Short mmCIF file of C-alpha atoms and ligand atoms in Angstrom, two decimals:
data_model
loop_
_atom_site.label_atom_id
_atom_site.label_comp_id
_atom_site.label_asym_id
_atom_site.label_seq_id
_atom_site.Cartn_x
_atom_site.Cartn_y
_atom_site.Cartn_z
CA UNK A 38 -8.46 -18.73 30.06
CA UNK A 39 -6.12 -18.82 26.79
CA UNK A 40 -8.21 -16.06 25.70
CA UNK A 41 -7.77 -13.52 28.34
CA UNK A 42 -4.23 -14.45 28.41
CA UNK A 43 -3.88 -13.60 24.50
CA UNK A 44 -6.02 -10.36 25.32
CA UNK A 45 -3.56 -9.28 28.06
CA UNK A 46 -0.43 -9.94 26.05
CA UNK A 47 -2.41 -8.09 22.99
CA UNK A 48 -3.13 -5.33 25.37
CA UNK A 49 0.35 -5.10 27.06
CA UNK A 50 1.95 -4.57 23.46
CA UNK A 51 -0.16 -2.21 22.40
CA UNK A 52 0.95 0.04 26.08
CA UNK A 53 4.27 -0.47 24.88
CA UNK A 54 3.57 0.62 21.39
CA UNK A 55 1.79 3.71 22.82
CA UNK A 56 4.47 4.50 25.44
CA UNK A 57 7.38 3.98 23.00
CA UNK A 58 5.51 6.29 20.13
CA UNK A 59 4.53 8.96 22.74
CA UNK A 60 8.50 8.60 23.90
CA UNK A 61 9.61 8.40 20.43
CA UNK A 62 7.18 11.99 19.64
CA UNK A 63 8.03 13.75 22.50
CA UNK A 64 11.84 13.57 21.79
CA UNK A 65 10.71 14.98 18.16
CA UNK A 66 8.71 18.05 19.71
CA UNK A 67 10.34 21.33 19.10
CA UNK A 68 12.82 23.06 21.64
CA UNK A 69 12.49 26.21 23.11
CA UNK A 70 12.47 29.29 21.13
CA UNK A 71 15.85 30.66 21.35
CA UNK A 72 16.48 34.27 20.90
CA UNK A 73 20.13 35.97 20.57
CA UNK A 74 19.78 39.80 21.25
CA UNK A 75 23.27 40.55 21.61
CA UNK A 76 26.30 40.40 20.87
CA UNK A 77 24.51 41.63 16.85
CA UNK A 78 27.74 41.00 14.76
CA UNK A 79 30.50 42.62 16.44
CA UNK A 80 32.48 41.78 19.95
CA UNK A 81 35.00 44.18 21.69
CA UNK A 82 36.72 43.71 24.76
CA UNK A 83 33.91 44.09 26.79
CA UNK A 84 30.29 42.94 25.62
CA UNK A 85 27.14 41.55 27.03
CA UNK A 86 25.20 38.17 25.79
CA UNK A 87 22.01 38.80 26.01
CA UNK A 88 19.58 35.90 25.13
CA UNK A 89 15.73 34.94 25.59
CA UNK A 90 14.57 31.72 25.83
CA UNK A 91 10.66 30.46 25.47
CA UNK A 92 8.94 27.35 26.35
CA UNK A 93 5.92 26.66 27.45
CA UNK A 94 5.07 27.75 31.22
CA UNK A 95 8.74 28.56 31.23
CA UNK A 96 9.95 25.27 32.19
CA UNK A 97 13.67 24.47 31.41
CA UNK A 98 16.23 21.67 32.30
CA UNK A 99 19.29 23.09 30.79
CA UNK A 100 20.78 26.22 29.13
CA UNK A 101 24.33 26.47 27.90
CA UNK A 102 26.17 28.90 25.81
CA UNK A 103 29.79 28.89 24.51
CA UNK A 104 31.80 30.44 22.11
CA UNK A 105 33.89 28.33 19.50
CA UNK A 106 37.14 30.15 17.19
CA UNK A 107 39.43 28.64 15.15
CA UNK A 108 38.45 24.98 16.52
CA UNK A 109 38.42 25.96 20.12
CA UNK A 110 35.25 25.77 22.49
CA UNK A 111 35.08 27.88 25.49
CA UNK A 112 32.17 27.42 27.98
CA UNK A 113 30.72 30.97 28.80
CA UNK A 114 27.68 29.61 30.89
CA UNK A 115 25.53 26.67 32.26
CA UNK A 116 22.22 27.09 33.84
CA UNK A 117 20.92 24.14 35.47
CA UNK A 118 17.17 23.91 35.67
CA UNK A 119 17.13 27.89 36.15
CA UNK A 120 13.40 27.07 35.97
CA UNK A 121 13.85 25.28 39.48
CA UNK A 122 14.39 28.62 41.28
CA UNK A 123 17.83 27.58 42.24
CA UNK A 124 20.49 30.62 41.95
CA UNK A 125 22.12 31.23 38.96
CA UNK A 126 25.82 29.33 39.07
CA UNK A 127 27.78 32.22 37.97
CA UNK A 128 26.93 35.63 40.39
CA UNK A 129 28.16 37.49 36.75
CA UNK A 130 24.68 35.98 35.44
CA UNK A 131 21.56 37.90 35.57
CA UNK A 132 17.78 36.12 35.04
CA UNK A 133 14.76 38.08 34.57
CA UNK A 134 11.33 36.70 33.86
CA UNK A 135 10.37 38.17 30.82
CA UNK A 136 6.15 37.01 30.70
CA UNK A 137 5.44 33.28 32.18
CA UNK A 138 6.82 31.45 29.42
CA UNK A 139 9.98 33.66 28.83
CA UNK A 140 13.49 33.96 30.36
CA UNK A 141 15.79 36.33 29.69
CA UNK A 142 19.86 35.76 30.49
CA UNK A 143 22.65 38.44 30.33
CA UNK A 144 26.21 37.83 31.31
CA UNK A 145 29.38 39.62 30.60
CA UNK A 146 31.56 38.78 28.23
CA UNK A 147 34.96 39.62 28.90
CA UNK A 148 38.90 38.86 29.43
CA UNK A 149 37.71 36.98 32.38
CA UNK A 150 34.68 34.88 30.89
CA UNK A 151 36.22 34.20 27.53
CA UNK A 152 40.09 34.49 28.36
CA UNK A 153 42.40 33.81 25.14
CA UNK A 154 39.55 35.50 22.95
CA UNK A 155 41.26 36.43 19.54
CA UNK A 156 40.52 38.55 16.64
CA UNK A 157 38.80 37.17 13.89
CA UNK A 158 35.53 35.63 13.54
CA UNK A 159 33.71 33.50 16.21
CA UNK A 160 30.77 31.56 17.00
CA UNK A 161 28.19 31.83 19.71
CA UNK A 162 25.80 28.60 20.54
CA UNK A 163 23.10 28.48 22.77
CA UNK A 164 21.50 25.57 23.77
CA UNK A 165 18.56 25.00 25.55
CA UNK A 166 16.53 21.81 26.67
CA UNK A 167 12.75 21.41 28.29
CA UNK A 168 11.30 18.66 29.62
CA UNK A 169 8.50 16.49 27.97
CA UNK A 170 6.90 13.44 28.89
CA UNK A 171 6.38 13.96 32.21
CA UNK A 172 10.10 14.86 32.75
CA UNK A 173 10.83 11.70 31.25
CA UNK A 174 12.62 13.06 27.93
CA UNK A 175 14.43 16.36 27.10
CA UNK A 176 13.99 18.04 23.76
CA UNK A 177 16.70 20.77 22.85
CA UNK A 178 17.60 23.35 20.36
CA UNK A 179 20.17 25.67 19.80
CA UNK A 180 20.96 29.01 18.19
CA UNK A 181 24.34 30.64 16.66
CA UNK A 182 25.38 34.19 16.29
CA UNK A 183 28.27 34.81 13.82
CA UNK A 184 30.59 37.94 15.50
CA UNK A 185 33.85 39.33 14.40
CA UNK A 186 35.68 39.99 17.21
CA UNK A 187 37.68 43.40 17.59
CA UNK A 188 40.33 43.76 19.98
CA UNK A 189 41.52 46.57 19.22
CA UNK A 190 40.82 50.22 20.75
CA UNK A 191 40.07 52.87 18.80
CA UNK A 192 43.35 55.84 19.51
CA UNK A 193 42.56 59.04 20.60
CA UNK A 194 44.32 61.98 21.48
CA UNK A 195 44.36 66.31 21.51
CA UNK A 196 45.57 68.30 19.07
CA UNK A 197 44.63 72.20 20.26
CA UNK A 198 46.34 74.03 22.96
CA UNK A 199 45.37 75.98 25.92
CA UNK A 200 42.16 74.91 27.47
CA UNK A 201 40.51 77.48 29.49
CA UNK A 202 36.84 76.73 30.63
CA UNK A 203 35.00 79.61 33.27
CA UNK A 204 32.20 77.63 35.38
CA UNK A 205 28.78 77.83 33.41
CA UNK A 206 30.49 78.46 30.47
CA UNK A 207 32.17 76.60 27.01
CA UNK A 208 35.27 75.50 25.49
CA UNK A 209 36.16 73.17 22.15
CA UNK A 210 39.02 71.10 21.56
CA UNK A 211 40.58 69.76 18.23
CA UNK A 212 41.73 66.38 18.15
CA UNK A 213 42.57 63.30 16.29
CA UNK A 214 40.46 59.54 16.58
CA UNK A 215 41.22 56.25 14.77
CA UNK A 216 39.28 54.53 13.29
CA UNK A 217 37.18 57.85 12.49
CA UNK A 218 33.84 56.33 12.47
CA UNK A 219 34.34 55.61 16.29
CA UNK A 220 31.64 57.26 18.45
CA UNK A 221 33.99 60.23 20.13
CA UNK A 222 34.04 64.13 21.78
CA UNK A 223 34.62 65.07 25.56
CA UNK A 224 33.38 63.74 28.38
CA UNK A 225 32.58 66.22 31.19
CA UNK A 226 31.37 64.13 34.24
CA UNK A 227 28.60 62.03 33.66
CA UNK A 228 27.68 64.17 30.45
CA UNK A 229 29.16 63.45 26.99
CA UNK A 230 29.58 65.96 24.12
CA UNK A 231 30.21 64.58 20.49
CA UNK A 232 33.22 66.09 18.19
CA UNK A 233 32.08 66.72 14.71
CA UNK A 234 34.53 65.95 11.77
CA UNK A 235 36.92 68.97 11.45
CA UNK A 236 36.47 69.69 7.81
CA UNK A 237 32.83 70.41 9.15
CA UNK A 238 35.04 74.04 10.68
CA UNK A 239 36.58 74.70 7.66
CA UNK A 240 40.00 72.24 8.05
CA UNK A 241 40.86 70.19 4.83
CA UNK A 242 42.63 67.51 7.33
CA UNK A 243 42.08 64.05 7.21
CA UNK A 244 38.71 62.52 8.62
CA UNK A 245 40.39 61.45 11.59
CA UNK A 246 40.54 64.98 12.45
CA UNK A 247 37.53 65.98 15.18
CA UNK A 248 36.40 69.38 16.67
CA UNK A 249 34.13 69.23 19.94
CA UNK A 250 32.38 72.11 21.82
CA UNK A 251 31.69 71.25 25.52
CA UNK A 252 30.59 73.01 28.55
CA UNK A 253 31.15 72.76 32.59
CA UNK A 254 27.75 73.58 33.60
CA UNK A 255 26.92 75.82 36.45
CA UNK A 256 26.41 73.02 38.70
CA UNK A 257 29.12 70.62 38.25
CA UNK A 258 31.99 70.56 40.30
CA UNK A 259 34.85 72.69 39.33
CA UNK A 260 36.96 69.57 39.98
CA UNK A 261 34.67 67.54 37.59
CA UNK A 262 36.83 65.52 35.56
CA UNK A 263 37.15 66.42 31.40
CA UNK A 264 38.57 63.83 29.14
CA UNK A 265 38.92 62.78 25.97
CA UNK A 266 36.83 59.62 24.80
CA UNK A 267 36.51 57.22 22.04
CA UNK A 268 34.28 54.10 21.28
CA UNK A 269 34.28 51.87 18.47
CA UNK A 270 31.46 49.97 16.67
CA UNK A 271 32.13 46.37 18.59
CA UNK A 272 32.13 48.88 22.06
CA UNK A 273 36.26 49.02 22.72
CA UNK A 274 36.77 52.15 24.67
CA UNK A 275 39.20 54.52 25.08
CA UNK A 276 39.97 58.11 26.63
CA UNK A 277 42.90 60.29 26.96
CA UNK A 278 43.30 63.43 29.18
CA UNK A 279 44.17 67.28 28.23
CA UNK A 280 45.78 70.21 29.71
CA UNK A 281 43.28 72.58 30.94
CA UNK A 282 42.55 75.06 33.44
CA UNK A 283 39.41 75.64 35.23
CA UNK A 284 37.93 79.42 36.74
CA UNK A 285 35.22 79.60 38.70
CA UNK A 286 32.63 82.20 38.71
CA UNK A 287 30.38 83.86 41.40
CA UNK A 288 26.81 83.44 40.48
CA UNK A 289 24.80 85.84 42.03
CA UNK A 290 22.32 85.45 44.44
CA UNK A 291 18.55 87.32 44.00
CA UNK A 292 14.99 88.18 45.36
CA UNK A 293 11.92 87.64 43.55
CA UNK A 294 9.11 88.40 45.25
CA UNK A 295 5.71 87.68 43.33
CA UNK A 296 2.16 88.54 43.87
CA UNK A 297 -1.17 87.29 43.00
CA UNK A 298 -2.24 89.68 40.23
CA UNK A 299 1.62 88.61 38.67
CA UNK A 300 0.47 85.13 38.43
CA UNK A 301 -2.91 85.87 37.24
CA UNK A 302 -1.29 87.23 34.19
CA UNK A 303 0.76 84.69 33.54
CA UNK A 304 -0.81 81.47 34.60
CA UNK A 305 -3.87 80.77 32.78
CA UNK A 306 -1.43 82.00 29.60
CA UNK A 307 0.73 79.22 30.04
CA UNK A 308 -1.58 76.78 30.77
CA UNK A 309 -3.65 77.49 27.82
CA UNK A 310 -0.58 76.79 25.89
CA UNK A 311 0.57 73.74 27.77
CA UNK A 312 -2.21 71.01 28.00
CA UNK A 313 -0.21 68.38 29.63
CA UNK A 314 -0.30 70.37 32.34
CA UNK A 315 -3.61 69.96 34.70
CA UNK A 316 -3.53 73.32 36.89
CA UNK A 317 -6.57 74.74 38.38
CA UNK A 318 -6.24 78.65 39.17
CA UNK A 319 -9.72 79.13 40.40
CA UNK A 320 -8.70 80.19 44.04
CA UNK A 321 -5.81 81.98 45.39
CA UNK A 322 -4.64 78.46 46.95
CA UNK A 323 -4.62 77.09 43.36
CA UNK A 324 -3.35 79.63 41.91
CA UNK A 325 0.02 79.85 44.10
CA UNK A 326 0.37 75.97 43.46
CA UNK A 327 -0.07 76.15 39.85
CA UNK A 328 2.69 78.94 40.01
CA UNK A 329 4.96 76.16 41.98
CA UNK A 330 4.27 73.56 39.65
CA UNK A 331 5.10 76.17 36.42
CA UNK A 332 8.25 77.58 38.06
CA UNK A 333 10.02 73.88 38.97
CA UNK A 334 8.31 70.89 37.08
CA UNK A 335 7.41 72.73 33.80
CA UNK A 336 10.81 74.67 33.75
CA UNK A 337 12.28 71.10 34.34
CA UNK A 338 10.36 69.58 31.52
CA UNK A 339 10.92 72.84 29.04
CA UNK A 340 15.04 71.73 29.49
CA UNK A 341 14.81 68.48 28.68
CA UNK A 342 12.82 69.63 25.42
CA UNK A 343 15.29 72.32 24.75
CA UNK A 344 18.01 69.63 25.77
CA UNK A 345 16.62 66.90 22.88
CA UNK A 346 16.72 69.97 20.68
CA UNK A 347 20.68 69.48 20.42
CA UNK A 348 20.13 66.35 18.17
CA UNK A 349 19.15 68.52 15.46
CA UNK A 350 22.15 70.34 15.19
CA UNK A 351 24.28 70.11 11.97
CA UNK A 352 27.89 68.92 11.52
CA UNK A 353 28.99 72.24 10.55
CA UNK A 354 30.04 75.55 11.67
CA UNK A 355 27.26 78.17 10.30
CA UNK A 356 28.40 80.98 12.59
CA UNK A 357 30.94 83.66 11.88
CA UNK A 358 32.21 85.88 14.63
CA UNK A 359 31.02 86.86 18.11
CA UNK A 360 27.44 86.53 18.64
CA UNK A 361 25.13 89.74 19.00
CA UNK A 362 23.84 91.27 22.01
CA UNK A 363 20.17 92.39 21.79
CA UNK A 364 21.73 95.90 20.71
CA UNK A 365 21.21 98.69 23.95
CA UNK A 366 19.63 96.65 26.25
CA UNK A 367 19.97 96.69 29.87
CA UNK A 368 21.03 93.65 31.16
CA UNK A 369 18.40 92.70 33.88
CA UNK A 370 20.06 89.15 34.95
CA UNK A 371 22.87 87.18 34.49
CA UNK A 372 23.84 83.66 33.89
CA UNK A 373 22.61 81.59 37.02
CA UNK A 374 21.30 83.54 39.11
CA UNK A 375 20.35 81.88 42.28
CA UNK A 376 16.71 83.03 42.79
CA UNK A 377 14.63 82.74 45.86
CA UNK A 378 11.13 83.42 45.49
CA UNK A 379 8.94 85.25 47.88
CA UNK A 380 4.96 85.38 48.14
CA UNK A 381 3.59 87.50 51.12
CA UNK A 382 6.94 87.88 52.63
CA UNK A 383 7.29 84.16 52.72
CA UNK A 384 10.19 81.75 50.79
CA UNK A 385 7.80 79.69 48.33
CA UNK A 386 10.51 78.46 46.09
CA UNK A 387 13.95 78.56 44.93
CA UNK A 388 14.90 78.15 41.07
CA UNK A 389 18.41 79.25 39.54
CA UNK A 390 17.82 81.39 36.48
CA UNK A 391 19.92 79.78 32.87
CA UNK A 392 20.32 82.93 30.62
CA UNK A 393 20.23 86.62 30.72
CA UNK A 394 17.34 89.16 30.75
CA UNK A 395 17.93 91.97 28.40
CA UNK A 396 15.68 94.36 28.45
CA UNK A 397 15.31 97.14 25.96
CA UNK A 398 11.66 98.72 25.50
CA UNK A 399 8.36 97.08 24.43
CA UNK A 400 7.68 95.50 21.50
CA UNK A 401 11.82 95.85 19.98
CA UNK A 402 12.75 93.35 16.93
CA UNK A 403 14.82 90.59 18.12
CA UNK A 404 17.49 89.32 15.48
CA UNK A 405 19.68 86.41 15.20
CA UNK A 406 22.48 86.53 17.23
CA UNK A 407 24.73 85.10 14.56
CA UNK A 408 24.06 82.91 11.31
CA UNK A 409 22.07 79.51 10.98
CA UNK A 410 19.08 77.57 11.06
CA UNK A 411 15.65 77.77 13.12
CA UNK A 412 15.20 74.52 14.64
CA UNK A 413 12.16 75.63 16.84
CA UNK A 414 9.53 78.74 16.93
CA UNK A 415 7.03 78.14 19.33
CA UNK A 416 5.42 78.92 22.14
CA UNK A 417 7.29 77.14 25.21
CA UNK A 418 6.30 77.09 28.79
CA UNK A 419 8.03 79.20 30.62
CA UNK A 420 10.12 80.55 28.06
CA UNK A 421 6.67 81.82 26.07
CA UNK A 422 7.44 82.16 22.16
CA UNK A 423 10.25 81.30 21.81
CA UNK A 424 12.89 80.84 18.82
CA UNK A 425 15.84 78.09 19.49
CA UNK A 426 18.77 78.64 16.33
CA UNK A 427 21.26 75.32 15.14
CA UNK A 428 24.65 77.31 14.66
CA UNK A 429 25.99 73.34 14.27
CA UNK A 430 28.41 71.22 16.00
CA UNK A 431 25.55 70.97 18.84
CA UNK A 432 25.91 75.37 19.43
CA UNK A 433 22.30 77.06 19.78
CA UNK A 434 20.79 80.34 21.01
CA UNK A 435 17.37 80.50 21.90
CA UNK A 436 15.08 83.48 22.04
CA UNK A 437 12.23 84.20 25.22
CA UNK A 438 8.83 86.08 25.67
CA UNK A 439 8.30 87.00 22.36
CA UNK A 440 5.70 88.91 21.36
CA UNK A 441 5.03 87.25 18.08
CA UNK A 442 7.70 85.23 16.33
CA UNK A 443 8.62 86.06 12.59
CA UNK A 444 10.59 82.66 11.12
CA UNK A 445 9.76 78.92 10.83
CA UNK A 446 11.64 76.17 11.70
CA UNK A 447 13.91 74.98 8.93
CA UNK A 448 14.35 77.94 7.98
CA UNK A 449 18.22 79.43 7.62
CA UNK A 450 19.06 82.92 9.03
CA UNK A 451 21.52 85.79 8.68
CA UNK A 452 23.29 87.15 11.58
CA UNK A 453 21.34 90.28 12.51
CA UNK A 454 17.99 88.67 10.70
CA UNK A 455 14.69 89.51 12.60
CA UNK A 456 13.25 86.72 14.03
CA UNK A 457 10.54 88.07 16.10
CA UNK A 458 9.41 90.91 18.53
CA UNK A 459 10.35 91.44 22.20
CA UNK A 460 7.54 90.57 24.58
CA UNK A 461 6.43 89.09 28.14
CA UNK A 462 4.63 85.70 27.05
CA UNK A 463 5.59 82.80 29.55
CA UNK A 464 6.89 83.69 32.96
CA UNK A 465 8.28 87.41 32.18
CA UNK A 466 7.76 89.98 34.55
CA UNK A 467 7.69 92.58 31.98
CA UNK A 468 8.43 93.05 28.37
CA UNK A 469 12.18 91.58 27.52
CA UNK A 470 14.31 89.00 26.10
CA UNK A 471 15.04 85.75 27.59
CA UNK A 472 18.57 85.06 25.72
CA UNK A 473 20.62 81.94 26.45
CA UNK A 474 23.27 79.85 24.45
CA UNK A 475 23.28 75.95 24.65
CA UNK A 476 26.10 73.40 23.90
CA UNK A 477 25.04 70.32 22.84
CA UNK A 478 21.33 71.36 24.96
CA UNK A 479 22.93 72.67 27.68
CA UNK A 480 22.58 76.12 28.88
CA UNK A 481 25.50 77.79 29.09
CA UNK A 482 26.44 81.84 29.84
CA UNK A 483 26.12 83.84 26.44
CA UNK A 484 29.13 86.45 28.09
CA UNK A 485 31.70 83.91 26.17
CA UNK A 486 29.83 84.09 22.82
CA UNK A 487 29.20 87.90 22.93
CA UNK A 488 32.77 88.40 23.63
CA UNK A 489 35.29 88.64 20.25
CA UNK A 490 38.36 87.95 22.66
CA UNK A 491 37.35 84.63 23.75
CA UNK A 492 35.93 83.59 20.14
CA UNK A 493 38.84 84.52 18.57
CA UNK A 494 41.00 82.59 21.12
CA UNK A 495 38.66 79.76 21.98
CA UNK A 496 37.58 78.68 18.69
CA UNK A 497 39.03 80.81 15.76
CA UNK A 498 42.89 80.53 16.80
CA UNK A 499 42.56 76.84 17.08
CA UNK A 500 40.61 76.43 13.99
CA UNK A 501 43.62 78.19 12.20
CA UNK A 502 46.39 76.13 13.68
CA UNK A 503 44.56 72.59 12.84
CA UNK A 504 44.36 74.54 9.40
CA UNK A 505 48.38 75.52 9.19
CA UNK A 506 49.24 71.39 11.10
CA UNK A 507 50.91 69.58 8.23
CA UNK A 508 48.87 66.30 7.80
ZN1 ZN B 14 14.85 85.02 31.87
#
C-alpha cells in the first residue's frame, strides 16, 4: 500500500515536471516571423504600413503596431485574434491571406492615425503573439523600422507663359520644384508626364529649374484637368495650376472598306512576324477574324509597346527646329481619323487612325525627321518595319511600312539621315509612310512639330526666356 502511494506521488511529480518544462519551452518557442514592407525609411504625410506576419497554420492571438518619437508612444493598430475571423477593429485596416500560414496588414498612416506626428526620426514596432500549448501560453516577437519623418511638401510652381494646347496635340511648360530630386512634370487627367531638368534644353539655371512636354490626347476631354505636380521621396504631394487655353479640333470621320485578297496580303505577313499571335487564315471565316483580331487587339498591344518605348528617352533636347515632312508627299490621312471599316458592304469594325499617311511613290528613302537616337528598328505589327527615334525629354517619331529599314537601335541620327525605304509591310494598303510623333508614348498629331510657328512659340520662345530669367 505504502508503495503504490510512493509510486503515485513519484508519478504525480514527474506530470508536474513535464507540464511545467513543456510550459516553461513553449513560452521559449520563437514568435511569428514578422515582416515590415513599408514604410522603407522615409514617412510623409500620407503613407501606408504594410506588414506580414507568419506562424504556423496562421494562427495568431494578438498583433499591435505603434509608433514611438521623442519618448512618445502612439497606438496605430490592434488586431485581436485576426486569426478568429472576427472583423478587423479599425474599417481603415485591410487583411489579406497571403498562403495558409501568412497574413498580410496595411493601414494608413496619416494626420488622423498618428495625429501630432513630427519631423525627425521615429520608430515603428510590431508585435505579434501565437498561441502554444494548447492555447495555454502566448509566445511573441516584435519588429522595428527606423523612418525619418518628412512633413514637408515639396513647392512647385510655373515659370513659362502662354499655354496653348489643340486637342490631339502637345505643349511644354517651364517651371521651378523644390527639393529638385522630387518626382515632378504635368499631370493631364489620369496620365502623368515627367519634366526633365532644364539645363537638359540648354538653360544654365539652377537644378530646381524643370521643362515638361505633355499632350491632351485625342480622346480626353477638352475639359480634362492639367496641373502642375510634385512628389517627394517620403510621398508628400503637391500640385499647382497654370494658365492655359484649350482648342479643339475636328477629327475627321472615314470609310475603309476591305476585301479578302487585301487581307490575304497582309495577314499571313503579320502573323509570320508576330508569334504571340495564334490566327488561322485557312478559310475566308478565319481569315476576316484574324483581320479583327490584327486591326483592334494587336494595334492595342503595338501602343502599349510603343508606349513603354518612352522610358528610353534621354534627359535632353537632341532636336533642332521643326521636324521634316516626308518631302512631296501627299498626305493620305490625318491625325485621328475616325475609321469605320467595311467588308461586303457590311460595318466589321471601327478603329481611329494615330498618325498621318504620306504617301509619295514606291520604294522613296525615308529620313529622320529631326536629330537623335534610334531606340527601335523592327518589324511591328501593324505598323510593319518600323523605326521609333528618342529626340529626349520623352519626344519620339516613329516610322511605318517600311520596305527595309537602314539604322540600328542605339544608333544617333542627323536630321534628314536615311533611315529606311518607304513600303507597305504591316497593315498598309499600298506603298507609304506611317508617320506619327509621341510625347512621353503617346501619339500625338505631327501638324505641331512640322510647323516652325508653333516650335518657335511653343518651345523655342520659352526656352529663351527661362534662358534671359535672372536666377
Ligand atoms: Zn497609317
Amino acid at each position: 500500500m505504502r508503495a503504490l502511494i510512493r509510486f503515485l506521488f513519484l508519478l504525480a511529480v514527474v506530470a508536474a515536471l513535464v507540464l511545467a518544462g513543456a510550459y516553461y519551452f513553449a513560452g521559449r518557442a520563437a514568435g511569428p516571423q514578422i515582416e515590415i514592407h513599408r514604410p522603407t525609411r522615409l514617412l510623409g504625410r500620407t503613407g501606408t504600413l504594410d506588414v506580414s506576419i507568419q506562424a504556423p497554420g496562421g494562427r495568431f492571438n494578438d498583433v499591435t503596431v505603434a509608433l514611438t518619437q521623442q519618448g512618445r508612444t502612439v497606438p496605430i493598430l490592434q488586431l485581436l485574434n485576426p486569426d478568429a475571423g472576427g472583423a478587423p477593429p479599425d474599417p481603415r485596416t485591410k487583411l489579406t491571406q497571403e498562403t495558409g500560414d501568412r497574413i498580410r496588414v496595411t493601414h494608413p498612416l496619416d494626420r488622423q492615425t498618428l495625429p501630432g506626428l513630427r519631423e525627425g526620426a521615429a520608430v515603428i514596432t510590431v508585435t505579434a503573439g501565437r498561441p502554444v500549448l494548447f492555447g495555454l501560453r502566448t509566445t511573441a516577437s516584435s519588429a522595428d523600422r527606423r523612418v525619418e519623418v518628412r512633413l514637408t511638401p515639396p513647392k512647385v510652381s510655373i515659370l513659362s507663359t502662354h499655354h496653348y494646347i489643340n486637342h490631339g496635340g502637345s505643349e511644354m511648360v517651364v517651371y521651378r520644384v523644390d527639393p529638385p530630386g522630387a518626382e515632378s512634370g504635368v499631370r493631364v487627367g489620369q496620365l502623368q508626364y515627367p519634366g526633365y531638368p532644364a539645363t537638359g534644353a540648354g538653360v544654365q539655371a539652377d537644378p530646381t529649374v524643370k521643362v515638361a512636354f505633355f499632350a491632351l490626347l485625342y480622346d480626353q476631354d477638352l475639359n480634362t484637368p492639367i496641373e502642375l505636380f510634385a512628389r517627394d521621396e517620403a510621398g508628400n504631394q503637391s500640385r499647382a495650376s497654370f494658365d492655359y487655353r484649350v482648342f479643339p479640333k475636328a477629327f475627321r470621320k472615314s470609310r475603309i472598306d476591305v476585301d479578302t485578297r487585301f487581307m490575304e496580303r497582309v495577314i499571313p505577313e503579320i502573323a509570320d512576324h508576330t508569334p504571340e499571335l495564334s490566327v488561322s487564315t485557312a478559310s475566308a471565316d478565319e481569315l476576316l477574324k484574324a483581320y479583327l483580331v490584327v486591326n483592334g487587339d494587336l494595334r492595342r498591344k503595338n501602343a502599349a509597346f510603343i508606349r513603354e518605348q518612352a522610358r528610353t528617352t534621354v534627359p535632353e533636347i537632341l532636336w533642332a527646329g521643326a521636324f521634316a515632312q516626308l518631302g512631296n508627299s501627299q498626305v493620305e490621312s490625318g491625325f485621328a481619323d475616325y475609321r469605320t471599316y467595311y467588308f461586303d458592304g457590311r460595318e466589321i469594325d471601327r478603329q481611329v487612325h494615330l498618325g498621318f499617311d504620306l504617301a509619295v511613290t514606291a520604294n522613296v528613302p525615308i529620313v529622320a525627321a529631326n536629330a537623335g537616337r534610334v531606340v527601335f528598328a523592327d518589324y511591328l505589327g501593324i505598323y510593319g518595319n518600323s523605326v521609333i527615334i528618342d529626340h529626349g525629354m520623352g519626344v519620339q517619331s516613329l516610322y511605318g511600312h517600311l520596305s527595309s529599314i537602314g539604322v540600328k537601335p542605339q544608333q544617333n541620327v542627323a536630321n534628314g539621315r536615311e533611315i529606311g525605304k518607304s513600303g507597305m509591310t504591316g497593315l498598309a494598303g499600298g506603298d507609304h509612310l506611317h508617320f506619327t510623333m509621341l510625347v512621353d508614348g503617346q501619339m500625338v498629331s505631327p501638324v505641331e512639330w512640322w510647323d516652325p510657328h508653333w516650335i518657335e512659340d511653343r518651345v523655342l520662345r520659352k526656352l529663351r526666356e527661362a534662358r534671359s530669367r535672372p536666377s
